[in-house]
């Protein structure tokens, strides 16, 4: 009973967050929606195809990252099965506006295939942590841009203070949990390194797609700045304030592009819209396997 109430409360909060993010986007672009439409029309089909190819290739690196972690943990899963589960999870994350996350769907599918639940659950946690580790490698490029704009913000997180102490304390707890999740792979550093390389390749493809779209709009922004801005947007977007990040992620990336990159809000909105559409299109293969996995989920996890 208590768990159900908590889940319903979380669902309501995220639904409210999605609505609030959408309203903020509307308010942000209401006065220059014509410029947003013009920017959307300015991106050619060729640039869209290039961006989609990069997004789709990034999905393949996501598959390889999880596959390496599973196999190195002793799970005898085939590459074809990993492809099926990953695309199913991606589809669920993009198209199901519920509390069912892509990781829940992947775990359910792996259990349905007869693989060890505990190991598969640990591999999902490790997969997410390795991806975050890859993103963190380029996050300093974004922090440097914040330093150039507002050094006091960076100093407040570094210099001795109650706020800084709280930040570092939370970072310590996170690192402790990270080590606990990766304990199965500490004896296989080669597998972890390979998974990290796939995470970096995934990141470069995703951010490369955004770079292509920005260039198509005529925005002059160095590659390292794009990497830094979108790395920060990734971490801010992890805050669970909306369902599947809808609205919140678009708002975050658009705001950071404007604040740090000097990109017109209309350009940032156009890139965010196309990026969301391309991510959804790239996950469509998962539609073929999702129904079978959902049928195996408990009823309380499908609501």
Short mmCIF file of C-alpha atoms in Angstrom, two decimals:
data_model
loop_
_atom_site.label_atom_id
_atom_site.label_comp_id
_atom_site.label_asym_id
_atom_site.label_seq_id
_atom_site.Cartn_x
_atom_site.Cartn_y
_atom_site.Cartn_z
CA UNK A 1 0.00 0.00 0.00
CA UNK A 2 2.69 2.44 1.02
CA UNK A 3 4.79 1.56 -2.01
CA UNK A 4 1.80 2.11 -4.32
CA UNK A 5 1.11 5.53 -2.78
CA UNK A 6 4.78 6.46 -3.18
CA UNK A 7 4.76 5.38 -6.84
CA UNK A 8 1.54 7.31 -7.51
CA UNK A 9 2.99 10.38 -5.82
CA UNK A 10 6.17 10.13 -7.91
CA UNK A 11 4.07 9.72 -11.04
CA UNK A 12 2.01 12.81 -10.21
CA UNK A 13 5.13 14.84 -9.45
CA UNK A 14 6.73 13.85 -12.75
CA UNK A 15 3.51 14.54 -14.64
CA UNK A 16 3.43 17.97 -13.04
CA UNK A 17 7.08 18.46 -13.89
CA UNK A 18 6.41 17.55 -17.52
CA UNK A 19 3.54 20.04 -17.66
CA UNK A 20 5.63 22.76 -16.00
CA UNK A 21 8.54 22.15 -18.38
CA UNK A 22 6.18 22.31 -21.35
CA UNK A 23 4.69 25.58 -20.08
CA UNK A 24 8.16 27.06 -19.59
CA UNK A 25 9.06 26.09 -23.15
CA UNK A 26 5.88 27.73 -24.44
CA UNK A 27 6.57 30.91 -22.47
CA UNK A 28 10.21 30.92 -23.57
CA UNK A 29 9.45 30.62 -27.27
CA UNK A 30 5.99 32.20 -27.51
CA UNK A 31 7.36 35.58 -28.54
CA UNK A 32 9.63 34.20 -31.24
CA UNK A 33 7.79 31.08 -32.41
CA UNK A 34 8.04 32.35 -35.98
CA UNK A 35 11.84 32.23 -35.65
CA UNK A 36 11.59 28.65 -34.33
CA UNK A 37 9.49 27.61 -37.33
CA UNK A 38 11.96 29.28 -39.67
CA UNK A 39 14.83 27.44 -37.99
CA UNK A 40 13.00 24.12 -38.32
CA UNK A 41 12.53 24.72 -42.04
CA UNK A 42 16.15 25.78 -42.44
CA UNK A 43 17.58 22.33 -41.65
CA UNK A 44 17.92 20.36 -44.88
CA UNK A 45 16.94 16.73 -45.39
CA UNK A 46 20.61 15.84 -45.90
CA UNK A 47 21.57 17.25 -42.50
CA UNK A 48 18.64 15.42 -40.90
CA UNK A 49 19.75 12.14 -42.46
CA UNK A 50 23.31 12.71 -41.25
CA UNK A 51 22.07 13.46 -37.74
CA UNK A 52 19.78 10.43 -37.75
CA UNK A 53 22.63 8.18 -38.88
CA UNK A 54 24.76 9.40 -35.98
CA UNK A 55 21.90 8.86 -33.51
CA UNK A 56 21.26 5.35 -34.82
CA UNK A 57 24.96 4.45 -34.66
CA UNK A 58 24.99 5.73 -31.08
CA UNK A 59 22.28 3.15 -30.30
CA UNK A 60 24.59 0.42 -31.59
CA UNK A 61 27.34 1.57 -29.24
CA UNK A 62 24.80 1.51 -26.40
CA UNK A 63 24.07 -2.12 -27.27
CA UNK A 64 27.77 -2.99 -27.36
CA UNK A 65 28.36 -1.32 -23.99
CA UNK A 66 25.74 -3.42 -22.22
CA UNK A 67 26.70 -6.57 -24.13
CA UNK A 68 30.31 -6.31 -22.92
CA UNK A 69 29.17 -5.88 -19.32
CA UNK A 70 26.77 -8.82 -19.50
CA UNK A 71 29.22 -11.21 -21.12
CA UNK A 72 32.07 -10.26 -18.79
CA UNK A 73 29.75 -10.96 -15.83
CA UNK A 74 29.17 -14.50 -17.07
CA UNK A 75 25.74 -14.01 -18.65
CA UNK A 76 25.63 -16.23 -21.79
CA UNK A 77 23.45 -13.79 -23.72
CA UNK A 78 23.77 -13.55 -27.48
CA UNK A 79 24.41 -10.29 -29.31
CA UNK A 80 21.07 -10.62 -31.09
CA UNK A 81 19.25 -10.90 -27.76
CA UNK A 82 21.09 -7.84 -26.44
CA UNK A 83 20.05 -5.89 -29.54
CA UNK A 84 16.42 -6.89 -29.02
CA UNK A 85 16.39 -6.01 -25.32
CA UNK A 86 18.17 -2.68 -25.77
CA UNK A 87 15.90 -1.45 -28.55
CA UNK A 88 12.87 -2.56 -26.53
CA UNK A 89 14.10 -0.55 -23.55
CA UNK A 90 14.79 2.49 -25.71
CA UNK A 91 11.32 2.28 -27.23
CA UNK A 92 9.73 2.05 -23.78
CA UNK A 93 11.68 5.09 -22.58
CA UNK A 94 10.61 7.18 -25.57
CA UNK A 95 7.01 6.12 -26.09
CA UNK A 96 5.56 4.90 -22.78
CA UNK A 97 4.52 7.87 -20.57
CA UNK A 98 4.45 5.75 -17.41
CA UNK A 99 6.72 4.81 -14.55
CA UNK A 100 8.02 1.90 -16.65
CA UNK A 101 11.58 2.80 -17.52
CA UNK A 102 13.74 1.29 -20.20
CA UNK A 103 15.84 -0.48 -17.56
CA UNK A 104 12.76 -2.18 -16.09
CA UNK A 105 11.81 -3.47 -19.54
CA UNK A 106 15.35 -4.67 -20.25
CA UNK A 107 15.50 -6.48 -16.91
CA UNK A 108 12.10 -8.11 -17.48
CA UNK A 109 13.19 -9.28 -20.91
CA UNK A 110 16.47 -10.71 -19.62
CA UNK A 111 14.65 -12.62 -16.86
CA UNK A 112 12.14 -13.86 -19.41
CA UNK A 113 15.06 -15.27 -21.39
CA UNK A 114 16.16 -17.18 -18.30
CA UNK A 115 19.18 -15.15 -17.20
CA UNK A 116 20.14 -14.46 -13.58
CA UNK A 117 18.13 -11.56 -12.19
CA UNK A 118 20.76 -10.28 -9.75
CA UNK A 119 23.56 -10.21 -12.32
CA UNK A 120 21.36 -8.59 -14.98
CA UNK A 121 20.23 -5.95 -12.47
CA UNK A 122 23.85 -5.23 -11.55
CA UNK A 123 24.77 -4.98 -15.23
CA UNK A 124 22.06 -2.36 -15.79
CA UNK A 125 23.38 -0.30 -12.89
CA UNK A 126 26.93 -0.68 -14.22
CA UNK A 127 25.76 0.25 -17.72
CA UNK A 128 24.28 3.50 -16.49
CA UNK A 129 27.31 4.30 -14.34
CA UNK A 130 29.76 3.65 -17.18
CA UNK A 131 27.71 5.95 -19.39
CA UNK A 132 27.78 8.64 -16.70
CA UNK A 133 31.54 8.18 -16.36
CA UNK A 134 31.94 8.80 -20.08
CA UNK A 135 29.81 11.93 -19.89
CA UNK A 136 31.76 13.20 -16.90
CA UNK A 137 34.98 13.21 -18.93
CA UNK A 138 33.68 16.07 -21.08
CA UNK A 139 31.68 17.82 -18.34
CA UNK A 140 34.74 19.94 -17.35
CA UNK A 141 34.51 21.54 -20.80
CA UNK A 142 31.07 22.76 -19.82
CA UNK A 143 32.18 23.86 -16.35
CA UNK A 144 34.97 25.86 -17.96
CA UNK A 145 32.40 27.72 -20.02
CA UNK A 146 30.41 28.45 -16.87
CA UNK A 147 33.65 29.70 -15.30
CA UNK A 148 34.09 32.12 -18.19
CA UNK A 149 30.54 33.41 -17.79
CA UNK A 150 30.09 33.30 -14.00
CA UNK A 151 33.16 32.17 -12.03
CA UNK A 152 31.40 32.63 -8.69
CA UNK A 153 29.09 29.70 -9.49
CA UNK A 154 32.06 27.36 -9.93
CA UNK A 155 33.86 28.76 -6.89
CA UNK A 156 30.81 28.20 -4.69
CA UNK A 157 31.01 24.49 -5.46
CA UNK A 158 34.75 24.27 -4.75
CA UNK A 159 35.64 26.68 -1.94
CA UNK A 160 34.99 25.60 1.68
CA UNK A 161 31.37 26.30 2.57
CA UNK A 162 28.28 24.52 3.80
CA UNK A 163 26.94 24.26 0.25
CA UNK A 164 30.23 22.91 -1.10
CA UNK A 165 30.43 20.42 1.77
CA UNK A 166 26.94 19.15 0.90
CA UNK A 167 27.90 18.77 -2.77
CA UNK A 168 31.07 16.82 -2.00
CA UNK A 169 29.24 14.70 0.58
CA UNK A 170 26.65 13.67 -2.00
CA UNK A 171 29.44 12.99 -4.48
CA UNK A 172 31.09 10.70 -1.93
CA UNK A 173 27.86 8.73 -1.41
CA UNK A 174 27.47 8.40 -5.16
CA UNK A 175 31.02 7.12 -5.59
CA UNK A 176 30.47 4.58 -2.81
CA UNK A 177 27.34 3.26 -4.52
CA UNK A 178 29.17 3.23 -7.84
CA UNK A 179 31.94 1.03 -6.47
CA UNK A 180 29.34 -1.33 -4.99
CA UNK A 181 27.58 -1.62 -8.35
CA UNK A 182 30.81 -2.28 -10.25
CA UNK A 183 32.25 -4.87 -7.85
CA UNK A 184 31.55 -7.70 -10.32
CA UNK A 185 33.74 -6.03 -12.95
CA UNK A 186 36.71 -4.93 -10.83
CA UNK A 187 38.50 -8.17 -11.67
CA UNK A 188 37.98 -7.49 -15.36
CA UNK A 189 39.26 -3.96 -15.95
CA UNK A 190 39.58 -4.69 -19.66
CA UNK A 191 35.83 -5.17 -19.94
CA UNK A 192 35.17 -1.96 -18.02
CA UNK A 193 37.58 -0.04 -20.23
CA UNK A 194 35.96 -1.42 -23.39
CA UNK A 195 32.50 -0.51 -22.08
CA UNK A 196 33.78 3.00 -21.32
CA UNK A 197 35.13 3.32 -24.87
CA UNK A 198 31.72 2.34 -26.22
CA UNK A 199 30.15 4.91 -23.89
CA UNK A 200 32.45 7.60 -25.29
CA UNK A 201 31.64 6.54 -28.85
CA UNK A 202 27.94 6.73 -28.02
CA UNK A 203 28.40 10.21 -26.56
CA UNK A 204 30.38 11.54 -29.53
CA UNK A 205 27.73 10.25 -31.94
CA UNK A 206 24.86 11.84 -29.98
CA UNK A 207 26.60 15.16 -29.55
CA UNK A 208 27.84 14.96 -33.13
CA UNK A 209 24.22 14.79 -34.30
CA UNK A 210 23.47 17.99 -32.39
CA UNK A 211 26.59 19.59 -33.86
CA UNK A 212 25.40 18.72 -37.39
CA UNK A 213 22.01 20.31 -36.69
CA UNK A 214 23.62 23.43 -35.24
CA UNK A 215 25.90 23.78 -38.26
CA UNK A 216 22.90 23.36 -40.54
CA UNK A 217 21.40 26.41 -38.85
CA UNK A 218 24.60 28.37 -39.39
CA UNK A 219 25.50 28.41 -35.69
CA UNK A 220 29.24 28.82 -35.17
CA UNK A 221 30.13 26.81 -32.09
CA UNK A 222 33.38 24.90 -31.60
CA UNK A 223 33.15 21.13 -31.16
CA UNK A 224 34.63 21.23 -27.64
CA UNK A 225 31.98 23.74 -26.59
CA UNK A 226 29.18 21.56 -27.95
CA UNK A 227 30.61 18.60 -26.02
CA UNK A 228 30.79 20.60 -22.80
CA UNK A 229 27.32 22.13 -23.07
CA UNK A 230 25.55 18.87 -23.86
CA UNK A 231 27.47 17.04 -21.13
CA UNK A 232 26.11 19.52 -18.60
CA UNK A 233 22.65 19.23 -20.15
CA UNK A 234 22.85 15.45 -19.71
CA UNK A 235 23.56 15.67 -15.98
CA UNK A 236 20.95 18.36 -15.36
CA UNK A 237 18.48 16.31 -17.39
CA UNK A 238 18.95 13.37 -15.01
CA UNK A 239 16.97 15.24 -12.35
CA UNK A 240 13.65 13.30 -12.31
CA UNK A 241 11.24 16.21 -12.60
CA UNK A 242 9.28 15.01 -15.63
CA UNK A 243 8.11 11.79 -17.26
CA UNK A 244 10.97 10.33 -19.31
CA UNK A 245 12.58 13.78 -19.32
CA UNK A 246 9.97 15.19 -21.72
CA UNK A 247 10.20 18.97 -21.87
CA UNK A 248 12.83 19.16 -19.14
CA UNK A 249 15.71 17.90 -21.30
CA UNK A 250 14.72 20.16 -24.20
CA UNK A 251 14.43 23.14 -21.88
CA UNK A 252 17.81 22.41 -20.30
CA UNK A 253 19.74 22.03 -23.55
CA UNK A 254 18.11 25.11 -25.11
CA UNK A 255 18.83 27.23 -22.04
CA UNK A 256 22.48 26.13 -21.83
CA UNK A 257 23.03 26.72 -25.55
CA UNK A 258 21.70 30.24 -25.14
CA UNK A 259 23.48 31.03 -21.86
CA UNK A 260 26.88 29.48 -22.60
CA UNK A 261 27.04 29.26 -26.38
CA UNK A 262 25.23 32.45 -27.31
CA UNK A 263 22.95 30.43 -29.58
CA UNK A 264 19.59 32.02 -30.41
CA UNK A 265 16.73 30.43 -28.44
CA UNK A 266 14.96 29.60 -31.69
CA UNK A 267 18.00 27.60 -32.86
CA UNK A 268 18.24 25.77 -29.55
CA UNK A 269 14.53 24.92 -29.70
CA UNK A 270 14.82 23.61 -33.27
CA UNK A 271 17.78 21.38 -32.37
CA UNK A 272 16.00 20.09 -29.24
CA UNK A 273 12.83 19.27 -31.18
CA UNK A 274 14.67 17.44 -33.97
CA UNK A 275 16.88 15.65 -31.46
CA UNK A 276 13.84 14.28 -29.61
CA UNK A 277 12.22 13.16 -32.89
CA UNK A 278 15.40 11.45 -34.11
CA UNK A 279 15.84 9.64 -30.77
CA UNK A 280 12.28 8.37 -31.00
CA UNK A 281 12.71 7.22 -34.60
CA UNK A 282 15.95 5.41 -33.75
CA UNK A 283 14.13 3.41 -31.05
CA UNK A 284 11.30 2.18 -33.29
CA UNK A 285 12.77 -1.34 -33.80
CA UNK A 286 11.87 -2.00 -30.16
CA UNK A 287 8.16 -1.78 -30.98
CA UNK A 288 8.24 -5.34 -32.34
CA UNK A 289 9.45 -6.96 -29.11
CA UNK A 290 7.91 -4.70 -26.45
CA UNK A 291 4.44 -6.34 -26.22
CA UNK A 292 5.88 -9.74 -25.33
CA UNK A 293 8.02 -8.28 -22.55
CA UNK A 294 5.20 -6.11 -21.15
CA UNK A 295 3.02 -9.20 -20.90
CA UNK A 296 5.53 -10.65 -18.42
CA UNK A 297 5.57 -7.59 -16.14
CA UNK A 298 3.48 -7.52 -12.94
CA UNK A 299 0.31 -5.46 -13.26
CA UNK A 300 1.50 -2.90 -10.67
CA UNK A 301 4.54 -2.09 -12.80
CA UNK A 302 2.47 -1.46 -15.92
CA UNK A 303 0.46 1.38 -14.39
#
